[in-house]
mmCIF file of C-alpha atoms in Angstrom:
data_model
loop_
_atom_site.group_PDB
_atom_site.id
_atom_site.type_symbol
_atom_site.label_atom_id
_atom_site.label_comp_id
_atom_site.label_asym_id
_atom_site.label_seq_id
_atom_site.Cartn_x
_atom_site.Cartn_y
_atom_site.Cartn_z
ATOM 1 C CA UNK A 1 50.746 167.865 79.105
ATOM 2 C CA UNK A 2 48.459 167.150 76.131
ATOM 3 C CA UNK A 3 45.265 169.181 76.180
ATOM 4 C CA UNK A 4 42.203 168.458 74.066
ATOM 5 C CA UNK A 5 41.528 171.319 71.625
ATOM 6 C CA UNK A 6 37.989 171.704 72.967
ATOM 7 C CA UNK A 7 39.411 172.535 76.402
ATOM 8 C CA UNK A 8 40.853 175.793 75.104
ATOM 9 C CA UNK A 9 37.334 177.260 74.802
ATOM 10 C CA UNK A 10 36.124 176.270 78.250
ATOM 11 C CA UNK A 11 35.571 178.886 80.921
ATOM 12 C CA UNK A 12 38.822 179.631 82.782
ATOM 13 C CA UNK A 13 37.612 177.773 85.871
ATOM 14 C CA UNK A 14 37.220 174.556 83.850
ATOM 15 C CA UNK A 15 40.521 175.272 82.097
ATOM 16 C CA UNK A 16 42.254 175.596 85.441
ATOM 17 C CA UNK A 17 41.070 172.077 86.290
ATOM 18 C CA UNK A 18 42.446 170.683 83.024
ATOM 19 C CA UNK A 19 45.768 172.509 83.344
ATOM 20 C CA UNK A 20 46.339 172.084 87.054
ATOM 21 C CA UNK A 21 49.873 171.416 88.299
ATOM 22 C CA UNK A 22 50.777 168.736 90.813
ATOM 23 C CA UNK A 23 48.434 168.998 93.750
ATOM 24 C CA UNK A 24 45.031 170.631 93.999
ATOM 25 C CA UNK A 25 44.558 174.305 94.799
ATOM 26 C CA UNK A 26 41.420 176.157 95.828
ATOM 27 C CA UNK A 27 40.095 178.667 93.328
ATOM 28 C CA UNK A 28 38.132 181.878 93.310
ATOM 29 C CA UNK A 29 36.534 183.137 90.121
ATOM 30 C CA UNK A 30 34.925 186.132 88.489
ATOM 31 C CA UNK A 31 32.593 185.481 85.555
ATOM 32 C CA UNK A 32 31.234 187.802 82.876
ATOM 33 C CA UNK A 33 32.392 191.041 84.477
ATOM 34 C CA UNK A 34 31.577 193.672 81.823
ATOM 35 C CA UNK A 35 33.137 197.139 81.680
ATOM 36 C CA UNK A 36 32.819 199.823 78.984
ATOM 37 C CA UNK A 37 36.209 201.418 78.280
ATOM 38 C CA UNK A 38 38.229 203.153 75.593
ATOM 39 C CA UNK A 39 40.728 200.641 74.244
ATOM 40 C CA UNK A 40 42.358 199.752 70.945
ATOM 41 C CA UNK A 41 45.349 200.378 68.726
ATOM 42 C CA UNK A 42 43.424 201.827 65.776
ATOM 43 C CA UNK A 43 42.624 205.516 65.384
ATOM 44 C CA UNK A 44 38.899 204.707 64.968
ATOM 45 C CA UNK A 45 38.962 203.211 68.474
ATOM 46 C CA UNK A 46 39.997 206.488 70.113
ATOM 47 C CA UNK A 47 37.385 208.617 71.868
ATOM 48 C CA UNK A 48 34.846 205.762 71.771
ATOM 49 C CA UNK A 49 34.016 203.130 74.362
ATOM 50 C CA UNK A 50 33.489 199.427 73.817
ATOM 51 C CA UNK A 51 32.457 196.669 76.171
ATOM 52 C CA UNK A 52 34.998 194.241 77.561
ATOM 53 C CA UNK A 53 34.059 190.995 79.277
ATOM 54 C CA UNK A 54 36.431 189.718 81.979
ATOM 55 C CA UNK A 55 36.600 186.141 83.242
ATOM 56 C CA UNK A 56 39.245 185.493 85.870
ATOM 57 C CA UNK A 57 40.187 182.456 87.938
ATOM 58 C CA UNK A 58 42.763 182.631 90.719
ATOM 59 C CA UNK A 59 44.271 179.522 92.279
ATOM 60 C CA UNK A 60 45.098 180.251 95.899
ATOM 61 C CA UNK A 61 47.306 178.700 98.546
ATOM 62 C CA UNK A 62 45.833 176.880 101.531
ATOM 63 C CA UNK A 63 43.839 179.124 103.806
ATOM 64 C CA UNK A 64 45.230 179.735 107.255
ATOM 65 C CA UNK A 65 43.457 177.465 109.742
ATOM 66 C CA UNK A 66 41.245 177.915 111.590
ATOM 67 C CA UNK A 67 39.385 180.106 109.105
ATOM 68 C CA UNK A 68 37.050 181.547 111.770
ATOM 69 C CA UNK A 69 34.861 182.977 109.010
ATOM 70 C CA UNK A 70 37.443 185.800 108.779
ATOM 71 C CA UNK A 71 37.652 187.664 105.465
ATOM 72 C CA UNK A 72 41.212 188.798 106.221
ATOM 73 C CA UNK A 73 42.442 185.205 105.916
ATOM 74 C CA UNK A 74 41.311 184.733 102.319
ATOM 75 C CA UNK A 75 41.970 186.315 98.943
ATOM 76 C CA UNK A 76 38.991 188.598 98.498
ATOM 77 C CA UNK A 77 37.042 188.904 95.266
ATOM 78 C CA UNK A 78 37.714 192.609 95.582
ATOM 79 C CA UNK A 79 41.340 191.856 94.775
ATOM 80 C CA UNK A 80 40.244 190.684 91.331
ATOM 81 C CA UNK A 81 37.834 193.518 90.554
ATOM 82 C CA UNK A 82 40.256 196.100 91.957
ATOM 83 C CA UNK A 83 43.028 194.719 89.737
ATOM 84 C CA UNK A 84 40.800 195.188 86.700
ATOM 85 C CA UNK A 85 39.867 198.732 87.730
ATOM 86 C CA UNK A 86 43.468 199.668 88.507
ATOM 87 C CA UNK A 87 44.773 198.303 85.214
ATOM 88 C CA UNK A 88 42.101 200.200 83.283
ATOM 89 C CA UNK A 89 42.712 203.538 85.010
ATOM 90 C CA UNK A 90 46.521 203.367 85.062
ATOM 91 C CA UNK A 91 46.802 204.309 81.379
ATOM 92 C CA UNK A 92 44.952 203.927 78.114
ATOM 93 C CA UNK A 93 45.724 200.483 76.675
ATOM 94 C CA UNK A 94 45.996 199.492 73.028
ATOM 95 C CA UNK A 95 46.180 195.718 73.408
ATOM 96 C CA UNK A 96 44.123 193.190 75.350
ATOM 97 C CA UNK A 97 47.385 191.318 75.912
ATOM 98 C CA UNK A 98 48.853 194.291 77.778
ATOM 99 C CA UNK A 99 45.730 194.665 79.898
ATOM 100 C CA UNK A 100 45.680 190.949 80.747
ATOM 101 C CA UNK A 101 49.344 191.041 81.812
ATOM 102 C CA UNK A 102 48.740 194.052 84.056
ATOM 103 C CA UNK A 103 45.736 192.400 85.706
ATOM 104 C CA UNK A 104 47.603 189.134 86.265
ATOM 105 C CA UNK A 105 50.570 190.953 87.807
ATOM 106 C CA UNK A 106 48.366 192.948 90.182
ATOM 107 C CA UNK A 107 46.499 189.841 91.333
ATOM 108 C CA UNK A 108 49.638 187.758 91.775
ATOM 109 C CA UNK A 109 51.122 190.429 94.024
ATOM 110 C CA UNK A 110 48.824 189.021 96.727
ATOM 111 C CA UNK A 111 50.655 186.375 98.776
ATOM 112 C CA UNK A 112 47.758 183.884 98.540
ATOM 113 C CA UNK A 113 47.588 183.997 94.720
ATOM 114 C CA UNK A 114 49.532 181.155 93.084
ATOM 115 C CA UNK A 115 48.238 181.053 89.520
ATOM 116 C CA UNK A 116 45.801 183.168 87.541
ATOM 117 C CA UNK A 117 43.797 182.697 84.346
ATOM 118 C CA UNK A 118 42.696 185.954 82.722
ATOM 119 C CA UNK A 119 40.351 185.990 79.735
ATOM 120 C CA UNK A 120 39.301 189.320 78.185
ATOM 121 C CA UNK A 121 36.898 189.604 75.256
ATOM 122 C CA UNK A 122 35.790 192.548 73.139
ATOM 123 C CA UNK A 123 32.028 192.352 72.697
ATOM 124 C CA UNK A 124 31.482 195.151 70.186
ATOM 125 C CA UNK A 125 34.060 194.403 67.476
ATOM 126 C CA UNK A 126 32.453 192.244 64.820
ATOM 127 C CA UNK A 127 29.801 189.552 65.013
ATOM 128 C CA UNK A 128 31.593 187.417 67.603
ATOM 129 C CA UNK A 129 33.733 187.900 70.678
ATOM 130 C CA UNK A 130 37.375 188.815 70.102
ATOM 131 C CA UNK A 131 39.502 187.790 73.031
ATOM 132 C CA UNK A 132 42.758 186.797 74.632
ATOM 133 C CA UNK A 133 43.504 184.486 77.536
ATOM 134 C CA UNK A 134 46.718 184.221 79.511
ATOM 135 C CA UNK A 135 47.894 181.959 82.328
ATOM 136 C CA UNK A 136 50.502 183.252 84.758
ATOM 137 C CA UNK A 137 51.908 181.912 88.013
ATOM 138 C CA UNK A 138 53.412 183.706 90.981
ATOM 139 C CA UNK A 139 56.919 182.387 90.386
ATOM 140 C CA UNK A 140 57.053 183.511 86.748
ATOM 141 C CA UNK A 141 55.577 186.944 87.387
ATOM 142 C CA UNK A 142 57.778 187.390 90.435
ATOM 143 C CA UNK A 143 60.892 186.852 88.335
ATOM 144 C CA UNK A 144 59.613 189.221 85.688
ATOM 145 C CA UNK A 145 58.927 192.092 88.064
ATOM 146 C CA UNK A 146 61.466 194.840 87.615
ATOM 147 C CA UNK A 147 63.190 196.455 90.561
ATOM 148 C CA UNK A 148 63.225 199.986 89.153
ATOM 149 C CA UNK A 149 60.002 200.974 90.913
ATOM 150 C CA UNK A 150 60.515 203.078 93.984
ATOM 151 C CA UNK A 151 63.726 204.601 92.616
ATOM 152 C CA UNK A 152 61.933 207.941 92.100
ATOM 153 C CA UNK A 153 63.485 209.064 88.800
ATOM 154 C CA UNK A 154 64.907 212.511 88.213
ATOM 155 C CA UNK A 155 63.032 214.269 85.402
ATOM 156 C CA UNK A 156 65.732 216.588 84.075
ATOM 157 C CA UNK A 157 64.783 219.536 81.846
ATOM 158 C CA UNK A 158 67.660 220.209 79.444
ATOM 159 C CA UNK A 159 67.886 223.528 77.543
ATOM 160 C CA UNK A 160 69.269 223.469 74.022
ATOM 161 C CA UNK A 161 72.291 225.622 74.890
ATOM 162 C CA UNK A 162 73.597 223.071 77.412
ATOM 163 C CA UNK A 163 76.644 220.989 76.462
ATOM 164 C CA UNK A 164 75.156 217.533 76.891
ATOM 165 C CA UNK A 165 78.453 215.641 76.695
ATOM 166 C CA UNK A 166 79.607 217.225 79.955
ATOM 167 C CA UNK A 167 76.576 215.931 81.820
ATOM 168 C CA UNK A 168 75.885 212.412 80.504
ATOM 169 C CA UNK A 169 78.620 210.748 82.558
ATOM 170 C CA UNK A 170 77.348 212.603 85.626
ATOM 171 C CA UNK A 171 73.819 211.353 84.994
ATOM 172 C CA UNK A 172 75.144 207.777 84.978
ATOM 173 C CA UNK A 173 76.797 208.170 88.379
ATOM 174 C CA UNK A 174 73.615 209.209 90.191
ATOM 175 C CA UNK A 175 71.856 206.533 92.243
ATOM 176 C CA UNK A 176 68.467 207.468 90.810
ATOM 177 C CA UNK A 177 67.408 206.911 87.190
ATOM 178 C CA UNK A 178 67.499 209.971 84.942
ATOM 179 C CA UNK A 179 65.019 210.858 82.217
ATOM 180 C CA UNK A 180 65.642 213.955 80.120
ATOM 181 C CA UNK A 181 63.016 216.410 78.931
ATOM 182 C CA UNK A 182 64.172 218.420 75.888
ATOM 183 C CA UNK A 183 63.532 222.065 75.187
ATOM 184 C CA UNK A 184 60.793 222.344 72.597
ATOM 185 C CA UNK A 185 61.511 225.311 70.348
ATOM 186 C CA UNK A 186 60.183 223.990 67.049
ATOM 187 C CA UNK A 187 57.392 226.028 65.513
ATOM 188 C CA UNK A 188 54.366 224.366 64.011
ATOM 189 C CA UNK A 189 51.628 225.796 61.846
ATOM 190 C CA UNK A 190 48.451 226.060 63.914
ATOM 191 C CA UNK A 191 45.176 224.932 62.371
ATOM 192 C CA UNK A 192 41.494 225.545 63.071
ATOM 193 C CA UNK A 193 41.253 222.092 64.678
ATOM 194 C CA UNK A 194 42.127 221.896 68.392
ATOM 195 C CA UNK A 195 42.889 218.166 68.296
ATOM 196 C CA UNK A 196 45.145 218.641 65.278
ATOM 197 C CA UNK A 197 47.004 221.425 67.099
ATOM 198 C CA UNK A 198 47.554 219.168 70.114
ATOM 199 C CA UNK A 199 48.984 216.450 67.895
ATOM 200 C CA UNK A 200 51.239 218.937 66.103
ATOM 201 C CA UNK A 201 52.548 220.287 69.403
ATOM 202 C CA UNK A 202 53.263 216.770 70.677
ATOM 203 C CA UNK A 203 54.992 215.943 67.394
ATOM 204 C CA UNK A 204 57.186 218.995 67.945
ATOM 205 C CA UNK A 205 58.090 217.645 71.388
ATOM 206 C CA UNK A 206 58.949 214.254 69.903
ATOM 207 C CA UNK A 207 61.095 215.962 67.264
ATOM 208 C CA UNK A 208 62.923 217.859 70.007
ATOM 209 C CA UNK A 209 63.605 214.563 71.804
ATOM 210 C CA UNK A 210 65.145 213.026 68.691
ATOM 211 C CA UNK A 211 67.187 216.182 68.111
ATOM 212 C CA UNK A 212 68.544 216.046 71.663
ATOM 213 C CA UNK A 213 69.356 212.340 71.317
ATOM 214 C CA UNK A 214 71.275 213.005 68.105
ATOM 215 C CA UNK A 215 73.675 215.214 70.081
ATOM 216 C CA UNK A 216 74.995 212.284 72.131
ATOM 217 C CA UNK A 217 75.258 208.610 71.202
ATOM 218 C CA UNK A 218 74.716 207.533 74.810
ATOM 219 C CA UNK A 219 71.244 209.071 75.035
ATOM 220 C CA UNK A 220 68.307 207.126 73.601
ATOM 221 C CA UNK A 221 64.681 208.071 72.998
ATOM 222 C CA UNK A 222 61.775 206.486 74.867
ATOM 223 C CA UNK A 223 58.111 207.036 74.140
ATOM 224 C CA UNK A 224 56.166 204.295 75.899
ATOM 225 C CA UNK A 225 55.896 203.547 79.597
ATOM 226 C CA UNK A 226 57.382 200.098 78.960
ATOM 227 C CA UNK A 227 60.450 201.545 77.219
ATOM 228 C CA UNK A 228 60.863 204.054 80.006
ATOM 229 C CA UNK A 229 60.624 201.496 82.795
ATOM 230 C CA UNK A 230 62.993 199.144 80.998
ATOM 231 C CA UNK A 231 65.456 202.010 80.657
ATOM 232 C CA UNK A 232 65.207 202.719 84.389
ATOM 233 C CA UNK A 233 65.979 199.092 85.151
ATOM 234 C CA UNK A 234 68.964 199.085 82.780
ATOM 235 C CA UNK A 235 70.447 202.277 84.205
ATOM 236 C CA UNK A 236 70.202 204.050 80.836
ATOM 237 C CA UNK A 237 69.898 207.789 80.290
ATOM 238 C CA UNK A 238 67.048 208.497 77.893
ATOM 239 C CA UNK A 239 65.127 211.482 76.627
ATOM 240 C CA UNK A 240 61.343 211.434 76.704
ATOM 241 C CA UNK A 241 59.248 211.715 73.534
ATOM 242 C CA UNK A 242 55.879 212.428 75.179
ATOM 243 C CA UNK A 243 53.335 211.924 72.402
ATOM 244 C CA UNK A 244 52.460 208.259 72.951
ATOM 245 C CA UNK A 245 52.253 208.338 76.732
ATOM 246 C CA UNK A 246 50.239 211.557 76.764
ATOM 247 C CA UNK A 247 47.744 210.300 74.177
ATOM 248 C CA UNK A 248 47.413 206.937 75.913
ATOM 249 C CA UNK A 249 46.772 208.412 79.359
ATOM 250 C CA UNK A 250 43.205 208.616 80.689
ATOM 251 C CA UNK A 251 44.322 211.769 82.564
ATOM 252 C CA UNK A 252 46.703 213.661 80.248
ATOM 253 C CA UNK A 253 48.129 217.089 81.092
ATOM 254 C CA UNK A 254 45.827 219.957 80.197
ATOM 255 C CA UNK A 255 48.547 221.762 78.259
ATOM 256 C CA UNK A 256 51.952 220.863 76.860
ATOM 257 C CA UNK A 257 54.328 223.476 78.218
ATOM 258 C CA UNK A 258 57.683 222.216 79.498
ATOM 259 C CA UNK A 259 56.883 222.722 83.176
ATOM 260 C CA UNK A 260 53.422 221.153 82.907
ATOM 261 C CA UNK A 261 54.792 218.100 81.079
ATOM 262 C CA UNK A 262 57.689 217.693 83.502
ATOM 263 C CA UNK A 263 55.528 217.707 86.623
ATOM 264 C CA UNK A 264 52.874 215.509 85.001
ATOM 265 C CA UNK A 265 55.543 212.928 84.147
ATOM 266 C CA UNK A 266 57.051 213.157 87.623
ATOM 267 C CA UNK A 267 53.638 212.442 89.117
ATOM 268 C CA UNK A 268 53.272 209.304 86.971
ATOM 269 C CA UNK A 269 56.550 207.905 88.326
ATOM 270 C CA UNK A 270 56.805 209.521 91.781
ATOM 271 C CA UNK A 271 59.790 211.424 90.426
ATOM 272 C CA UNK A 272 61.445 214.785 91.035
ATOM 273 C CA UNK A 273 61.733 217.607 88.514
ATOM 274 C CA UNK A 274 65.157 219.162 88.009
ATOM 275 C CA UNK A 275 66.082 222.027 85.690
ATOM 276 C CA UNK A 276 69.637 222.187 84.365
ATOM 277 C CA UNK A 277 70.365 225.895 84.119
ATOM 278 C CA UNK A 278 66.665 226.589 83.590
ATOM 279 C CA UNK A 279 63.933 227.609 86.072
ATOM 280 C CA UNK A 280 61.948 224.362 86.170
ATOM 281 C CA UNK A 281 61.664 222.437 89.428
ATOM 282 C CA UNK A 282 64.923 222.345 91.403
ATOM 283 C CA UNK A 283 67.315 224.506 89.375
ATOM 284 C CA UNK A 284 70.825 223.048 89.097
ATOM 285 C CA UNK A 285 73.816 224.869 87.628
ATOM 286 C CA UNK A 286 76.751 222.574 88.369
ATOM 287 C CA UNK A 287 77.448 218.813 88.738
ATOM 288 C CA UNK A 288 78.051 219.001 92.483
ATOM 289 C CA UNK A 289 74.533 220.275 93.081
ATOM 290 C CA UNK A 290 73.152 217.503 90.902
ATOM 291 C CA UNK A 291 75.032 214.730 92.694
ATOM 292 C CA UNK A 292 73.907 216.121 96.048
ATOM 293 C CA UNK A 293 70.253 215.471 95.170
ATOM 294 C CA UNK A 294 69.009 212.725 97.485
#
């Protein structure tokens, strides 16, 4: 379909009319929904809020007849605003593109939603509005949804003295995905700055993850939620480098000890904490015990 260039700058509800597929669908829309949040990939954008403007149009399937003036038979506007709120509180986001994808996916999880237009604009960066717009449909998003969710990963604390090679093949045979947490024993020089000390401690954790990975070619390092979830879906065994996910979270752990990090991560993914020959979570000392974990 050829689209006039001017159509690209219309409001999403007009754009949905221009780009409609075969047949006509009803639409619901949200205009100029403004929220102040912390967002951005640059260091200067951390610890500050900026306004985002959301414009969303959802094309919906035919409403069940008779309607009977029954709100349960329609796609509620709350579905749109709740999707925005959920995407914003799930984790700190660097990119508008990531936020738009999350919102579209949450909206399209509703059975009535067939196609969604999401436009997000930054209002406080420069003289104009900086924005992104995406169009997603239920079929495309449905195919893209991973099936790792609900597998309840095992967050496995691994001490440095453990022979990793003996365990990796066992990790692969378990029905649940496995994510390793290394033992952080690297010293760092403390400073007078609390934020600097937090970063240094997280860097030490990341260094420990890379050190653990170097001990076995079948263990990779993951830092972002996306990498982690992709690894779950692929059945890979990875070790967690926590710095990025901790810094990006709106609700990070209050301290960075091994047990605190392990249970914080388990909460993010509805997982279970296991300690291999170390007193964290469910302590395991032999492969049989590990494989018996439900």
